[in-house]
């Protein structure tokens, strides 16, 4: 009896070990990320923290001023007539300042890790992530309809470029293009099972 139980226990352990080692293709825990992935992730962190902390200088340091482009489909991906676009980084700065002056307690959640696809030369990358953002008005104020805050969700598609900074003379990654594929209210409800 003991011999049979021992044999069954060994078979179970072998099956579990095989199952454990055959699951997924995740990198080993603690494996180093490629240098570019870590650098790009650090820029996204600075972008998020600058916006959440309402620090326009930190936020803007995530972008290359030359060749900057931001596009939002305003949650209507099939209707190009209401798309909004900035082609001058100063417009993004002014927009951030307006948001920071009107709202407080801004919170951004982005999917981690981002999906990063490097080009062949490793000087440009397409970076995709999902975002959720919310902000609140100051106490005693309200938005149209009596709301005290707002919420948005969607997907970001960033183009990062590896260039030499005019300020530091060092090569670094920054955002040159940002496409905001915002969700409609229905898509937000569906994504969050509401």
C-alpha positions as a printed Julia matrix, in Angstrom:
194×3 Matrix{Float64}:
   0.0    0.0     0.0
   2.75   2.44    0.97
   4.66   1.53   -2.17
   1.62   2.25   -4.4
   0.92   5.58   -2.64
   4.57   6.57   -3.03
   4.45   5.69   -6.73
   1.26   7.77   -7.22
   2.81  10.69   -5.3
   5.93  10.59   -7.51
   3.77  10.56  -10.67
   1.77  13.53   -9.41
   4.94  15.48   -8.59
   6.41  14.71  -12.02
   3.19  15.81  -13.73
   3.08  19.06  -11.74
   6.76  19.75  -12.44
   6.25  19.16  -16.17
   3.17  21.38  -16.16
   5.0   24.13  -14.27
   7.97  24.18  -16.66
   5.85  24.06  -19.8
   3.57  26.99  -18.93
   4.05  30.15  -20.98
   7.15  31.77  -22.29
   7.6   34.43  -19.64
  11.16  35.51  -19.03
  12.78  34.28  -15.84
  12.03  36.34  -12.78
  14.65  39.01  -12.38
  15.76  38.78  -16.02
  17.14  42.07  -17.25
  15.03  44.0   -19.74
  16.68  45.28  -22.89
  18.2   48.71  -22.22
  15.74  50.42  -24.59
  12.7   48.93  -22.86
  13.85  50.13  -19.46
  14.62  53.62  -20.8
  11.26  53.92  -22.58
   9.41  52.69  -19.48
  11.23  55.34  -17.41
  10.03  58.07  -19.83
   6.44  56.8   -19.54
   6.76  56.9   -15.77
   8.04  60.51  -15.93
   5.18  61.41  -18.33
   2.59  59.95  -15.95
   4.1   61.37  -12.76
   4.53  64.84  -14.29
   0.85  64.92  -15.23
  -0.39  63.48  -11.93
   1.76  65.91   -9.94
   0.7   68.78  -12.19
   4.35  69.56  -12.94
   4.34  70.88  -16.49
   8.15  70.87  -16.8
   8.52  67.21  -15.84
   5.54  66.27  -18.01
   6.9   68.13  -21.05
  10.38  66.61  -20.62
   8.9   63.34  -21.93
   8.43  64.88  -25.41
  10.77  65.9   -28.23
   9.82  69.46  -29.24
  10.9   68.92  -32.85
   8.41  66.96  -34.91
   5.89  66.56  -32.08
   2.38  65.41  -33.02
  -0.65  64.51  -30.86
  -3.91  63.18  -32.25
  -7.08  62.17  -30.42
 -10.05  60.5   -32.06
 -12.19  61.91  -29.21
 -13.73  58.5   -28.67
 -15.19  58.32  -32.17
 -12.73  56.22  -34.13
 -15.1   55.95  -37.13
 -15.67  59.73  -37.35
 -12.55  61.62  -38.42
 -14.36  64.99  -38.5
 -14.05  65.51  -34.73
 -10.43  64.38  -34.38
  -8.2   66.83  -32.56
  -4.54  67.36  -33.43
  -1.55  69.31  -32.11
   1.56  69.61  -34.26
   3.37  72.03  -31.98
   4.58  70.88  -28.57
   3.64  74.32  -27.16
  -0.02  73.42  -27.74
   0.43  70.32  -25.55
   2.09  72.47  -22.87
  -0.79  75.0   -22.94
  -3.34  72.18  -22.79
  -1.61  70.63  -19.76
  -1.48  74.01  -17.98
  -5.23  74.49  -18.59
  -6.0   71.03  -17.18
  -3.71  71.56  -14.16
  -5.36  74.91  -13.35
  -8.88  73.5   -13.56
  -8.54  70.05  -11.98
  -6.89  68.56   -8.94
  -6.09  65.03   -7.81
  -5.42  63.78  -11.33
  -4.77  60.05  -11.41
  -3.46  58.06  -14.38
  -3.22  54.3   -14.55
  -1.33  52.77  -17.48
  -0.92  49.13  -18.37
   2.43  47.64  -17.41
   4.57  46.63  -19.1
   3.87  48.59  -22.27
   4.02  46.81  -25.64
   7.26  48.04  -27.22
   8.26  47.33  -30.82
  11.7   48.63  -31.76
  12.67  49.38  -35.34
  15.62  47.63  -36.95
  18.08  50.43  -36.09
  16.81  50.58  -32.48
  16.34  54.35  -32.77
  12.54  54.42  -33.02
   9.87  52.45  -31.2
   6.12  52.04  -31.3
   4.82  51.86  -27.74
   1.28  50.81  -26.9
  -0.49  50.86  -23.57
  -3.94  51.14  -22.11
  -4.8   54.1   -19.88
  -7.38  55.2   -17.37
  -7.4   58.8   -16.18
  -9.57  60.79  -13.82
  -9.51  64.25  -12.34
 -11.58  66.24   -9.89
 -12.52  69.91   -9.63
 -11.71  71.95   -6.53
 -14.03  71.64   -3.54
 -17.18  73.7    -3.96
 -16.97  73.68   -7.77
 -18.65  71.44  -10.32
 -18.57  70.68  -14.01
 -21.49  71.02  -16.4
 -24.23  68.69  -15.2
 -23.13  68.97  -11.56
 -20.26  66.49  -11.86
 -17.26  66.93   -9.58
 -14.87  64.94  -11.74
 -14.25  63.23  -15.05
 -12.99  59.87  -16.21
 -11.53  58.72  -19.52
 -10.1   55.46  -20.8
  -8.52  54.26  -24.0
  -5.37  53.16  -25.75
  -2.21  55.16  -26.38
   0.04  54.59  -29.36
   3.3   56.45  -28.86
   6.21  56.82  -31.26
   9.45  57.18  -29.34
  12.71  58.32  -30.92
  16.26  57.98  -29.65
  18.01  61.31  -30.26
  20.62  63.64  -28.84
  19.14  66.17  -26.43
  20.04  69.82  -27.13
  19.95  70.48  -23.38
  22.2   67.68  -22.15
  24.02  66.61  -25.35
  23.16  63.02  -24.31
  21.21  60.5   -26.38
  17.84  59.65  -24.88
  14.36  58.34  -25.67
  11.39  60.71  -25.83
   7.94  60.81  -27.39
   7.53  62.37  -30.86
   4.01  61.22  -31.69
   1.07  60.32  -29.47
  -2.17  58.89  -30.81
  -4.99  58.74  -28.25
  -7.63  56.18  -29.15
 -10.18  57.19  -26.53
 -13.05  54.9   -25.55
 -16.68  55.92  -25.86
 -18.88  55.71  -22.78
 -20.25  52.39  -24.06
 -16.73  51.0   -24.6
 -15.75  52.04  -21.07
 -18.79  50.26  -19.65
 -18.05  47.14  -21.7
 -14.34  47.13  -20.76
 -15.22  47.37  -17.07
 -18.19  44.98  -17.13
 -20.61  47.74  -16.06
